[in-house]
Coordinates of C-alpha atoms in Angstrom, one line a residue:
Chain A
X265 CA 0.1 -0.1 -0.1
X266 CA 3.0 2.3 0.1
X267 CA 2.5 3.6 -3.3
X268 CA -1.3 4.5 -2.6
X269 CA -0.5 6.5 0.6
X270 CA 2.2 8.5 -1.3
X271 CA 0.0 9.0 -4.4
X272 CA -2.8 10.1 -2.1
X273 CA -0.7 12.7 -0.4
X274 CA 0.7 14.0 -3.6
X275 CA -2.6 14.2 -5.2
X276 CA -3.8 16.1 -2.0
X277 CA -0.9 18.7 -2.3
X278 CA -1.4 19.2 -6.0
X279 CA -5.1 19.7 -5.3
X280 CA -4.3 22.3 -2.7
X281 CA -1.9 24.0 -5.0
X282 CA -4.3 23.9 -7.9
X283 CA -7.1 25.6 -5.8
X284 CA -4.9 28.2 -4.3
X285 CA -5.7 31.1 -6.7
X286 CA -9.4 30.7 -5.9
X287 CA -8.8 31.2 -2.2
X288 CA -5.9 33.7 -2.1
X289 CA -6.8 36.9 -3.9
X290 CA -4.0 38.8 -3.0
X291 CA -1.9 39.3 -6.2
X292 CA 1.4 39.7 -4.4
X293 CA 1.0 36.2 -2.9
X294 CA 0.2 34.7 -6.2
X295 CA 3.1 36.4 -8.0
X296 CA 5.4 35.0 -5.4
X297 CA 4.1 31.5 -6.4
X298 CA 4.5 32.1 -9.9
X299 CA 8.1 33.4 -9.4
X300 CA 8.8 30.4 -7.5
X301 CA 7.4 28.1 -10.0
X302 CA 9.5 29.9 -12.9
X303 CA 12.7 29.9 -10.8
X304 CA 12.2 26.1 -10.2
X305 CA 11.6 25.4 -13.8
X306 CA 14.8 27.3 -14.7
X307 CA 16.9 25.5 -12.1
X308 CA 15.3 21.9 -13.3
X309 CA 16.5 22.8 -16.8
X310 CA 20.0 24.0 -15.7
X311 CA 20.3 20.8 -13.6
X312 CA 20.3 18.7 -16.7
X313 CA 23.6 20.3 -17.8
X314 CA 25.1 21.3 -14.6
X315 CA 23.8 18.8 -12.1
X316 CA 23.4 15.5 -13.9
X317 CA 26.2 16.0 -16.5
X318 CA 28.4 18.1 -14.3
X319 CA 29.0 20.9 -16.5
X320 CA 28.4 23.8 -14.3
X321 CA 27.2 26.4 -16.7
X322 CA 27.0 30.0 -15.5
X323 CA 25.6 31.4 -18.6
X324 CA 22.2 29.9 -18.7
X325 CA 20.5 33.3 -17.9
X326 CA 21.6 34.2 -21.7
X327 CA 19.7 31.4 -23.0
X328 CA 16.6 32.2 -21.1
X329 CA 16.9 35.8 -22.1
X330 CA 17.3 34.7 -25.9
X331 CA 14.2 32.8 -25.6
X332 CA 12.5 36.1 -24.0
X333 CA 13.9 38.2 -26.6
X334 CA 12.9 36.0 -29.5
X335 CA 9.3 35.8 -28.3
X336 CA 8.9 39.5 -27.9
X337 CA 10.5 40.2 -31.3
X338 CA 8.2 37.6 -33.0
X339 CA 5.3 39.1 -31.5
X340 CA 6.3 42.6 -31.9
X341 CA 7.7 42.5 -35.4
X342 CA 5.7 39.7 -36.9
X343 CA 2.6 39.1 -34.6
X344 CA 3.6 35.5 -33.8
X345 CA 1.7 34.1 -30.9
X346 CA 4.1 33.2 -27.9
X347 CA 2.3 29.5 -27.9
X348 CA 3.9 28.9 -31.3
X349 CA 7.2 30.7 -30.2
X350 CA 7.6 28.0 -27.6
X351 CA 8.2 25.4 -30.1
X352 CA 10.5 27.6 -32.2
X353 CA 12.4 28.9 -29.4
X354 CA 13.1 25.3 -27.9
X355 CA 14.5 24.4 -31.1
X356 CA 16.3 27.5 -32.2
X357 CA 17.9 28.3 -28.6
X358 CA 18.5 24.5 -28.0
X359 CA 20.4 23.9 -31.3
X360 CA 22.2 27.2 -30.9
X361 CA 23.2 26.1 -27.1
X362 CA 24.3 22.8 -28.4
X363 CA 26.2 24.3 -31.2
X364 CA 28.2 27.2 -29.4
X365 CA 29.0 25.0 -26.4
X366 CA 30.0 22.0 -28.2
X367 CA 33.8 23.2 -28.9
X368 CA 33.7 24.2 -25.2
X369 CA 33.4 20.6 -24.0
X370 CA 37.1 20.1 -24.3
X371 CA 37.3 22.2 -21.2
X372 CA 36.7 20.7 -17.7
X373 CA 35.5 22.0 -14.3
X374 CA 36.2 25.7 -13.7
X375 CA 37.2 26.5 -17.5
X376 CA 34.0 25.3 -18.7
X377 CA 32.3 27.8 -16.2
X378 CA 34.6 30.4 -17.3
X379 CA 33.7 30.3 -21.1
X380 CA 29.9 30.1 -20.2
X381 CA 30.2 33.3 -18.2
X382 CA 32.2 34.7 -21.2
X383 CA 29.4 33.6 -23.7
X384 CA 26.7 35.2 -21.2
X385 CA 28.6 38.5 -21.1
X386 CA 29.3 38.6 -24.8
X387 CA 25.6 38.0 -25.7
X388 CA 24.8 40.7 -23.0
X389 CA 27.2 43.2 -24.8
X390 CA 25.7 42.3 -28.2
X391 CA 22.2 42.9 -26.9
X392 CA 23.3 46.0 -25.3
X393 CA 24.3 47.6 -28.5
X394 CA 21.7 45.9 -31.0
X395 CA 19.4 48.4 -32.3
X396 CA 16.4 46.0 -33.2
X397 CA 16.5 44.5 -29.4
X398 CA 16.1 48.1 -28.0
X399 CA 19.6 48.4 -26.9
X400 CA 20.0 49.0 -23.3
X401 CA 16.5 50.2 -22.6
X402 CA 15.2 46.6 -23.9
X403 CA 12.0 45.9 -25.5
X404 CA 8.2 46.2 -24.2
X405 CA 5.7 43.6 -25.2
X406 CA 2.7 45.3 -27.1
X407 CA -0.2 46.0 -24.8
X408 CA -3.8 45.4 -25.7
X409 CA -6.9 43.5 -24.5
X410 CA -6.4 40.3 -22.9
X411 CA -6.2 37.4 -25.2
X412 CA -5.5 33.6 -24.8
X413 CA -3.8 33.3 -28.3
X414 CA -1.3 36.0 -27.2
X415 CA -0.8 34.7 -23.6
X416 CA -1.9 38.1 -22.4
X417 CA -4.1 37.9 -19.4
X418 CA -5.8 40.6 -17.0
X419 CA -5.2 38.6 -13.8
X420 CA -2.6 36.7 -12.4
X421 CA -4.4 33.3 -12.0
X422 CA -3.8 32.0 -15.9
X423 CA -0.1 32.7 -15.5
X424 CA -0.2 30.8 -12.1
X425 CA -1.4 27.9 -14.0
X426 CA 0.7 27.9 -16.9
X427 CA 3.9 28.2 -14.8
X428 CA 2.5 25.4 -12.6
X429 CA 2.0 23.2 -15.7
X430 CA 5.3 24.1 -17.0
X431 CA 7.1 23.3 -13.6
X432 CA 5.3 20.0 -13.4
X433 CA 5.9 19.1 -16.9
X434 CA 9.7 19.8 -16.5
X435 CA 9.9 17.7 -13.3
X436 CA 8.2 14.8 -15.0
X437 CA 10.5 15.0 -18.2
X438 CA 13.6 15.2 -16.0
X439 CA 12.3 12.2 -13.8
X440 CA 12.0 10.4 -17.1
X441 CA 15.3 11.3 -18.4
X442 CA 16.9 10.6 -15.0
X443 CA 15.9 6.6 -15.2
X444 CA 16.7 6.5 -19.0
X445 CA 19.7 5.4 -21.0
X446 CA 20.4 9.1 -21.7
X447 CA 20.4 9.8 -18.0
X448 CA 22.6 7.2 -17.0
X449 CA 25.0 8.1 -19.7
X450 CA 25.1 11.6 -18.4
X451 CA 25.7 10.7 -14.9
X452 CA 28.5 8.3 -16.0
X453 CA 30.0 11.3 -17.9
X454 CA 29.9 13.4 -14.7
X455 CA 31.6 10.8 -12.4
X456 CA 34.2 9.8 -14.8
X457 CA 34.7 10.5 -18.6
X458 CA 37.2 7.8 -19.4
X459 CA 34.9 5.3 -18.0
X460 CA 32.0 6.5 -20.0
X461 CA 34.1 6.2 -23.1
X462 CA 35.2 2.6 -22.3
X463 CA 31.6 1.6 -21.9
X464 CA 30.6 3.0 -25.4
X465 CA 29.3 6.3 -24.3
X466 CA 30.2 9.1 -26.8
X467 CA 30.8 12.0 -24.3
X468 CA 30.5 14.8 -26.8
X469 CA 27.1 13.5 -28.2
X470 CA 25.6 13.1 -25.0
X471 CA 26.7 16.6 -23.6
X472 CA 25.4 17.9 -26.7
X473 CA 22.0 16.3 -26.1
X474 CA 22.1 17.5 -22.5
X475 CA 22.9 21.1 -23.6
X476 CA 20.1 20.9 -26.3
X477 CA 17.6 19.8 -23.8
X478 CA 18.9 22.0 -21.0
X479 CA 19.0 25.2 -22.9
X480 CA 15.9 24.6 -24.9
X481 CA 13.9 24.0 -21.7
X482 CA 15.3 27.3 -20.0
X483 CA 14.6 29.3 -23.2
X484 CA 11.0 28.2 -23.1
X485 CA 11.0 29.5 -19.4
X486 CA 12.1 32.9 -21.2
X487 CA 8.9 32.7 -23.4
X488 CA 6.9 32.5 -20.0
X489 CA 9.0 35.3 -18.6
X490 CA 8.4 37.6 -21.5
X491 CA 4.7 37.3 -21.5
X492 CA 4.4 37.6 -17.8
X493 CA 6.7 40.5 -17.0
X494 CA 6.0 41.9 -20.6
X495 CA 9.3 43.9 -20.6
X496 CA 12.8 42.3 -21.6
X497 CA 16.1 44.0 -21.2
X498 CA 19.8 42.9 -21.3
X499 CA 20.0 43.0 -17.4
X500 CA 18.4 39.6 -17.5
X501 CA 21.4 38.2 -19.1
X502 CA 23.6 39.1 -16.2
X503 CA 25.8 36.3 -14.7
X504 CA 24.1 37.0 -11.2
X505 CA 20.9 35.9 -13.0
X506 CA 22.5 32.7 -13.9
X507 CA 23.7 32.2 -10.2
X508 CA 20.0 32.6 -9.3
X509 CA 18.9 29.6 -11.3
X510 CA 21.8 27.7 -10.1
X511 CA 21.3 28.1 -6.2
X512 CA 18.1 26.2 -5.8
X513 CA 19.9 23.2 -7.3
X514 CA 22.7 23.6 -5.0
X515 CA 20.7 24.1 -1.8
X516 CA 18.3 21.4 -2.8
X517 CA 21.2 19.1 -3.8
X518 CA 23.1 19.0 -7.1
X519 CA 22.2 16.4 -9.5
X520 CA 19.0 15.0 -7.9
X521 CA 15.7 15.7 -9.8
X522 CA 13.8 16.7 -6.5
X523 CA 16.7 19.1 -5.6
X524 CA 15.8 22.1 -7.6
X525 CA 12.2 21.6 -6.6
X526 CA 12.8 21.6 -2.9
X527 CA 15.7 24.4 -2.9
X528 CA 13.3 26.6 -5.2
X529 CA 10.5 26.1 -2.9
X530 CA 12.6 27.2 0.0
X531 CA 14.7 30.0 -1.7
X532 CA 12.4 32.0 -3.7
X533 CA 9.8 32.7 -0.8
X534 CA 12.7 33.4 1.5
X535 CA 14.3 36.0 -0.9
X536 CA 10.7 37.4 -1.4
X537 CA 10.3 37.6 2.3
X538 CA 13.6 39.3 2.9
X539 CA 13.0 41.7 0.1
X540 CA 9.8 42.9 1.5
X541 CA 11.0 43.0 5.2
X542 CA 14.5 44.3 4.9
X543 CA 14.9 46.1 1.7
X544 CA 13.1 49.1 3.0
X545 CA 15.4 49.5 5.8
X546 CA 18.3 49.7 3.7
X547 CA 19.1 49.0 0.1
X548 CA 21.1 45.7 -0.3
X549 CA 20.3 44.5 3.2
X550 CA 17.9 41.5 2.1
X551 CA 20.7 40.4 -0.3
X552 CA 23.4 40.6 2.4
X553 CA 21.2 38.3 4.7
X554 CA 20.1 36.0 1.8
X555 CA 23.8 35.1 0.6
X556 CA 24.9 34.7 4.2
X557 CA 22.3 32.2 4.7
X558 CA 23.2 30.5 1.3
X559 CA 27.0 30.6 2.4
X560 CA 26.2 29.0 5.8
X561 CA 24.4 26.1 3.9
X562 CA 27.1 25.6 1.4
X563 CA 29.9 25.4 4.1
X564 CA 27.9 23.4 6.8
X565 CA 26.0 21.0 4.6
X566 CA 27.7 20.8 1.1
X567 CA 25.7 18.1 -0.3
X568 CA 22.4 20.3 0.1
X569 CA 18.9 19.4 1.5
X570 CA 18.4 16.0 -0.4
X571 CA 22.0 15.1 0.6
X572 CA 21.0 15.6 4.4
X573 CA 17.8 14.1 4.0
X574 CA 19.4 10.8 2.8
X575 CA 21.4 10.4 6.0
X576 CA 18.7 11.9 8.2
X577 CA 16.6 10.4 11.0
X578 CA 13.6 12.1 9.4
X579 CA 14.0 9.8 6.3
X580 CA 14.0 6.6 8.5
X581 CA 10.8 7.9 10.5
X582 CA 9.0 8.8 7.2
X583 CA 9.9 5.5 5.6
X584 CA 8.6 3.5 8.6
X585 CA 5.5 5.4 8.5
X586 CA 4.8 4.6 5.1
X587 CA 6.1 1.1 5.4
X588 CA 3.6 0.2 8.2
X589 CA 0.8 -0.2 5.8
X590 CA 3.0 -2.3 3.7
X591 CA 4.2 -4.8 6.2
X592 CA 0.4 -5.1 7.4
X593 CA -0.6 -5.7 4.0
X594 CA 2.0 -8.4 3.5
X595 CA 0.8 -10.3 6.5
Chain B
X132 CA 48.8 57.0 -36.6
X133 CA 48.5 59.3 -33.5
X134 CA 45.2 57.7 -32.3
X135 CA 46.5 54.2 -32.5
X136 CA 49.7 55.4 -30.7
X137 CA 47.5 56.8 -27.9
X138 CA 45.4 53.8 -27.9
X139 CA 48.4 51.5 -27.4
X140 CA 49.8 53.5 -24.8
X141 CA 46.3 53.8 -23.0
X142 CA 46.0 50.0 -23.3
X143 CA 49.4 49.3 -21.7
X144 CA 48.4 51.6 -18.7
X145 CA 45.2 50.0 -18.1
X146 CA 46.4 46.5 -18.8
X147 CA 48.8 47.2 -15.8
X148 CA 45.8 47.2 -13.6
X149 CA 44.3 44.3 -15.2
X150 CA 47.8 42.5 -14.7
X151 CA 47.8 43.3 -11.1
X152 CA 44.3 42.0 -10.5
X153 CA 45.0 38.9 -12.7
X154 CA 48.2 38.3 -10.7
X155 CA 46.2 38.2 -7.4
X156 CA 43.8 35.8 -8.9
X157 CA 46.7 33.6 -10.3
X158 CA 48.4 33.3 -7.1
X159 CA 45.2 31.8 -5.7
X160 CA 44.2 29.8 -8.7
X161 CA 47.4 28.3 -9.4
X162 CA 48.4 27.3 -5.7
X163 CA 45.0 25.8 -4.5
X164 CA 43.5 25.1 -8.0
X165 CA 40.2 26.7 -6.8
X166 CA 38.2 29.2 -8.9
X167 CA 37.8 32.3 -6.9
X168 CA 34.9 34.3 -8.1
X169 CA 34.9 36.8 -5.5
X170 CA 38.2 38.4 -6.5
X171 CA 36.7 41.3 -8.2
X172 CA 34.9 42.1 -4.9
X173 CA 38.2 41.7 -3.0
X174 CA 39.4 44.4 -5.4
X175 CA 36.1 46.5 -4.6
X176 CA 36.8 46.4 -0.8
X177 CA 40.3 47.5 -1.2
X178 CA 39.1 50.3 -3.3
X179 CA 36.6 51.4 -0.6
X180 CA 39.3 51.0 2.2
X181 CA 41.4 53.4 0.1
X182 CA 38.5 55.7 -0.5
X183 CA 37.5 55.7 3.3
X184 CA 41.2 56.4 4.2
X185 CA 41.3 59.2 1.6
X186 CA 37.8 60.6 2.9
X187 CA 38.4 60.4 6.8
X188 CA 42.1 60.8 7.2
X189 CA 43.0 62.6 3.9
X190 CA 45.5 59.9 2.9
X191 CA 46.5 60.0 -0.9
X192 CA 45.6 56.7 -2.5
X193 CA 49.1 56.0 -3.3
X194 CA 50.3 56.4 0.4
X195 CA 47.5 54.1 1.6
X196 CA 48.9 51.2 -0.4
X197 CA 51.0 49.6 2.5
X198 CA 47.9 49.9 4.8
X199 CA 45.4 48.7 2.3
X200 CA 47.7 45.7 1.6
X201 CA 48.1 44.8 5.3
X202 CA 44.2 45.0 6.0
X203 CA 43.5 42.9 2.6
X204 CA 46.1 40.3 3.9
X205 CA 44.0 39.8 6.9
X206 CA 40.8 39.9 5.3
X207 CA 41.9 37.2 2.8
X208 CA 43.7 34.9 5.2
X209 CA 40.6 35.0 7.6
X210 CA 38.4 34.3 4.4
X211 CA 40.3 31.2 3.5
X212 CA 40.8 29.9 7.0
X213 CA 37.0 30.2 8.0
X214 CA 35.2 29.5 4.9
X215 CA 37.0 28.4 1.9
X216 CA 39.2 25.7 3.4
X217 CA 36.3 24.2 4.9
X218 CA 34.4 23.6 1.6
X219 CA 37.6 22.6 -0.5
X220 CA 37.3 19.0 -1.4
X221 CA 39.7 16.9 -3.6
X222 CA 37.4 15.3 -5.9
X223 CA 35.2 18.3 -6.7
X224 CA 35.7 21.8 -6.7
X225 CA 32.2 22.9 -7.7
X226 CA 31.3 23.8 -4.0
X227 CA 34.2 26.4 -3.6
X228 CA 32.8 27.9 -6.9
X229 CA 29.4 28.3 -5.6
X230 CA 30.8 29.5 -2.2
X231 CA 32.8 32.3 -3.9
X232 CA 29.8 33.2 -6.1
X233 CA 27.9 33.7 -3.1
X234 CA 30.6 35.7 -1.4
X235 CA 30.8 38.0 -4.3
X236 CA 26.9 38.5 -4.0
X237 CA 27.4 39.1 -0.1
X238 CA 30.3 41.7 -0.5
X239 CA 28.6 43.6 -3.5
X240 CA 25.5 44.0 -1.3
X241 CA 27.3 44.8 1.8
X242 CA 29.0 47.5 0.0
X243 CA 25.7 48.9 -1.3
X244 CA 24.3 48.7 2.3
X245 CA 27.1 50.8 3.7
X246 CA 28.2 53.1 0.9
X247 CA 25.0 53.3 -1.2
X248 CA 25.3 52.9 -4.9
X249 CA 26.7 56.4 -5.6
X250 CA 30.1 56.6 -7.5
X251 CA 32.8 57.7 -5.3
X252 CA 36.3 59.2 -6.0
X253 CA 39.3 59.9 -4.0
X254 CA 41.5 63.0 -4.3
X255 CA 45.2 62.4 -5.4
X256 CA 47.9 64.8 -5.5
X257 CA 48.9 63.3 -9.0
X258 CA 45.2 64.1 -10.5
X259 CA 45.1 65.9 -13.6
X260 CA 48.8 66.0 -14.3
X261 CA 49.9 64.7 -17.4
X262 CA 53.1 63.4 -18.7
X263 CA 54.0 64.1 -22.3
X264 CA 55.9 61.4 -24.2
X265 CA 56.4 62.9 -27.8
X266 CA 53.0 63.3 -29.3
X267 CA 51.3 61.1 -26.7
X268 CA 50.0 61.9 -23.4
X269 CA 49.9 59.8 -20.3
X270 CA 48.0 60.7 -17.0
X271 CA 50.6 60.5 -14.3
X272 CA 48.3 58.3 -11.8
X273 CA 48.2 55.7 -14.5
X274 CA 52.0 55.9 -15.2
X275 CA 52.7 55.7 -11.3
X276 CA 50.5 52.6 -11.1
X277 CA 52.3 50.9 -13.9
X278 CA 55.6 51.5 -12.0
X279 CA 54.2 50.1 -9.0
X280 CA 53.1 47.1 -11.0
X281 CA 56.4 46.4 -12.3
X282 CA 57.8 46.5 -8.8
X283 CA 55.4 44.3 -7.3
X284 CA 55.6 41.7 -10.2
X285 CA 59.4 41.7 -9.5
X286 CA 59.1 41.3 -5.9
X287 CA 56.4 38.4 -6.0
X288 CA 58.6 36.8 -8.7
X289 CA 61.6 37.0 -6.6
X290 CA 59.7 35.9 -3.5
X291 CA 58.3 32.7 -5.0
X292 CA 61.7 31.8 -6.5
X293 CA 64.3 32.4 -3.6
X294 CA 62.5 32.8 -0.2
X295 CA 61.5 29.9 2.0
X296 CA 58.0 31.0 2.0
X297 CA 57.9 31.1 -1.8
X298 CA 59.3 27.6 -2.0
X299 CA 56.8 26.4 0.5
X300 CA 53.9 27.9 -1.6
X301 CA 55.4 26.3 -4.7
X302 CA 55.4 22.9 -3.1
X303 CA 52.2 23.0 -1.6
X304 CA 50.7 23.9 -5.2
X305 CA 52.7 21.4 -6.9
X306 CA 51.7 18.4 -4.4
X307 CA 49.8 19.2 -1.2
X308 CA 50.0 15.8 0.3
X309 CA 53.7 15.6 -0.6
X310 CA 54.2 19.1 1.0
X311 CA 52.5 17.9 4.2
X312 CA 54.8 15.0 4.5
X313 CA 57.8 17.4 4.4
X314 CA 56.4 19.2 7.3
X315 CA 54.7 22.0 5.4
X316 CA 51.2 23.0 6.9
X317 CA 49.4 23.1 3.7
X318 CA 46.4 24.7 5.2
X319 CA 48.4 27.7 6.8
X320 CA 50.2 28.0 3.3
X321 CA 46.7 28.3 1.7
X322 CA 45.7 31.0 4.3
X323 CA 49.0 32.9 3.6
X324 CA 48.6 32.6 -0.3
X325 CA 44.9 33.8 -0.2
X326 CA 46.1 36.8 1.9
X327 CA 48.9 37.5 -0.5
X328 CA 46.5 37.5 -3.4
X329 CA 44.0 39.6 -1.4
X330 CA 46.9 42.2 -0.6
X331 CA 48.0 42.5 -4.3
X332 CA 44.5 43.1 -5.0
X333 CA 44.7 45.9 -2.3
X334 CA 47.6 47.5 -4.0
X335 CA 45.6 47.4 -7.4
X336 CA 42.5 48.8 -5.8
X337 CA 44.6 51.6 -4.3
X338 CA 46.2 52.5 -7.5
X339 CA 43.0 52.3 -9.3
X340 CA 41.6 54.3 -6.8
X341 CA 43.7 57.4 -7.9
X342 CA 42.1 57.7 -11.1
X343 CA 38.9 55.5 -11.3
X344 CA 35.9 55.6 -9.2
X345 CA 34.3 53.0 -7.0
X346 CA 30.7 51.8 -6.7
X347 CA 29.4 48.3 -5.2
X348 CA 29.4 46.4 -8.5
X349 CA 32.8 47.5 -9.8
X350 CA 34.1 44.2 -9.1
X351 CA 32.0 42.7 -11.9
X352 CA 34.3 44.6 -14.5
X353 CA 37.6 43.5 -13.1
X354 CA 36.6 40.0 -12.0
X355 CA 35.8 38.7 -15.3
X356 CA 38.7 40.5 -16.8
X357 CA 41.1 38.9 -14.2
X358 CA 40.1 35.6 -15.4
X359 CA 40.8 36.5 -19.1
X360 CA 44.3 37.8 -17.9
X361 CA 45.0 34.3 -16.0
X362 CA 43.9 32.1 -18.9
X363 CA 45.9 34.4 -21.3
X364 CA 49.1 34.1 -19.3
X365 CA 48.8 30.6 -18.1
X366 CA 48.0 29.1 -14.7
X367 CA 50.0 30.0 -11.8
X368 CA 52.6 32.0 -13.8
X369 CA 53.3 35.4 -12.4
X370 CA 55.0 36.7 -15.5
X371 CA 52.4 35.4 -17.6
X372 CA 49.7 37.5 -15.7
X373 CA 51.9 40.5 -16.2
X374 CA 51.9 40.0 -20.0
X375 CA 48.3 38.6 -20.1
X376 CA 47.2 41.9 -18.6
X377 CA 48.9 44.0 -21.0
X378 CA 47.6 42.1 -23.9
X379 CA 44.3 42.3 -22.7
X380 CA 44.4 46.1 -22.2
X381 CA 45.7 46.5 -25.8
X382 CA 43.1 44.4 -27.1
X383 CA 40.4 46.6 -25.4
X384 CA 41.8 49.9 -26.6
X385 CA 42.8 48.7 -30.2
X386 CA 39.4 46.9 -30.5
X387 CA 37.7 50.1 -29.5
X388 CA 39.6 51.8 -32.4
X389 CA 38.7 49.0 -34.8
X390 CA 35.1 47.9 -34.0
X391 CA 34.0 50.9 -32.1
X392 CA 33.8 51.4 -28.4
X393 CA 30.3 49.8 -27.9
X394 CA 31.3 46.4 -29.4
X395 CA 34.8 46.3 -27.8
X396 CA 33.6 44.2 -24.7
X397 CA 31.8 41.6 -26.8
X398 CA 35.1 41.4 -28.9
X399 CA 37.1 40.9 -25.7
X400 CA 34.8 37.9 -24.8
X401 CA 34.9 36.2 -27.9
X402 CA 38.6 36.3 -28.3
X403 CA 38.7 35.2 -24.6
X404 CA 36.5 32.0 -25.6
X405 CA 38.6 31.4 -28.7
X406 CA 41.8 31.4 -26.8
X407 CA 40.4 29.3 -24.0
X408 CA 39.1 26.5 -26.4
X409 CA 42.3 26.8 -28.7
X410 CA 44.5 26.2 -25.8
X411 CA 42.6 23.2 -24.5
X412 CA 42.5 21.8 -27.9
X413 CA 46.3 22.2 -28.1
X414 CA 46.8 20.5 -25.1
X415 CA 44.7 17.5 -26.1
X416 CA 46.8 17.1 -29.2
X417 CA 49.9 17.5 -27.2
X418 CA 48.7 14.8 -24.7
X419 CA 47.8 12.3 -27.6
X420 CA 50.9 12.7 -29.8

């Protein structure tokens, strides 16, 4: 009966989340949920390349921003619906990511991170000076009446559901990848590339596939971002933005599928809370406290929350709770 | 011809500062093999130190160099002892990477909290004084900074080569475990190395303060550039960082003349990527054949 009990709790949790916008009418709280879902989606996408494959990219914000820019430009200049640009963006940015990062896979560890930072900064500098992309001011999405086809809504509730579906979809996709041939191949590459080669895995091919999926998925997050915020500028390509998507995965546990989910669910509300309560006192105060908390977690608990959970008493307690029904049933 | 000559001179001068920040990073990078993403912020802290000394005590940025260097040594050594050593692991360096990333956010916002986001400058005696070299003009703070850079490079080079401490640092960098066997305490060497790196950044920050302004995110500009310098010059090489810095400075100013100043940053990053990948490919080929 183990599965049923767990499934029941999951369904209940999901139902509560789905019904939330009906009970909570404060737009601010809904917007926190949307930001949380979006950040978790980005972090999940990053985790395919960063966590699963072990290629720590610090330029993923550029891929997200590319998705947002492409969506905005397609809508503003050609009147193409964002729903359509989801597919366009996924393939274009995914292929772009795989192509431009493929020569970088000869680099290992920190050097790979450096090259991704350089790519992110190079893209940001290009967009800062590109006339069609609005230069430093960025681009506004055209305003108008709410319309489903243009992903333009009057209230926050539809955005809430779209981001929720996106996050759940990403989670399921990555869960699937985690236990597939691709996932095992990627994890082998992370642990030891020579071994991977010896068992017949082509590291370059696998890394390119991982980059394609990862950058394509984070670019789709960019589509949602553009439609939700309705304003894109080169600031969203900053390296610090990339770090924002990396942090949930680190705090939650690098490489585990649930890591970004748990990390994001803790970090984003925490950052919003600190922002609301401290930034009015002095500029920057909230981020000082926020980064100090993260530093403490990294120093004291390097394997993240899922790593801690794996060795904690809480796990045994939960497991015994769930296995009670199972053992009774077996009798 | 004159613009190009002036660009070359300016490039060498600004390259001097890049070289100094790069050298500070290279010492840390080369010895401990850790990626230190908060080196730009270390520079920012030292700039603010120099600024405060100038504002409250009236000390010239150039005269504050020894004081700032000593204070930065303490900051660096403490940082290494209490935070970075604890998250260093032999098999995986990603934790240090994230730690220093978060430290850079922490420091930048601490500066924002204390000093606000205003651009601040320090007053120097050498300000507005220009040295004429043929048809080229060089502002004297930049020239003096360049002289200081050469002195620092020479000192660090000699220190690493001939002193006991220098030999210990090199030993710990080549083989930490082997060094431990011979009685060198690798952890204290690490703390000293980080302190030295921070002190060099302190010297660079004080020099920079004499002709540049400071703001909380100034570290971003110099942090990424210092990585370029390190990659250009080679890991762990002091002289490499010296020439790497000057090459980067030249690339920037000459790039500005060729492609226009708005695209020069993008150009620098693309060249950096090409060099990084080219070097890696070259090393791989060398390993194979």
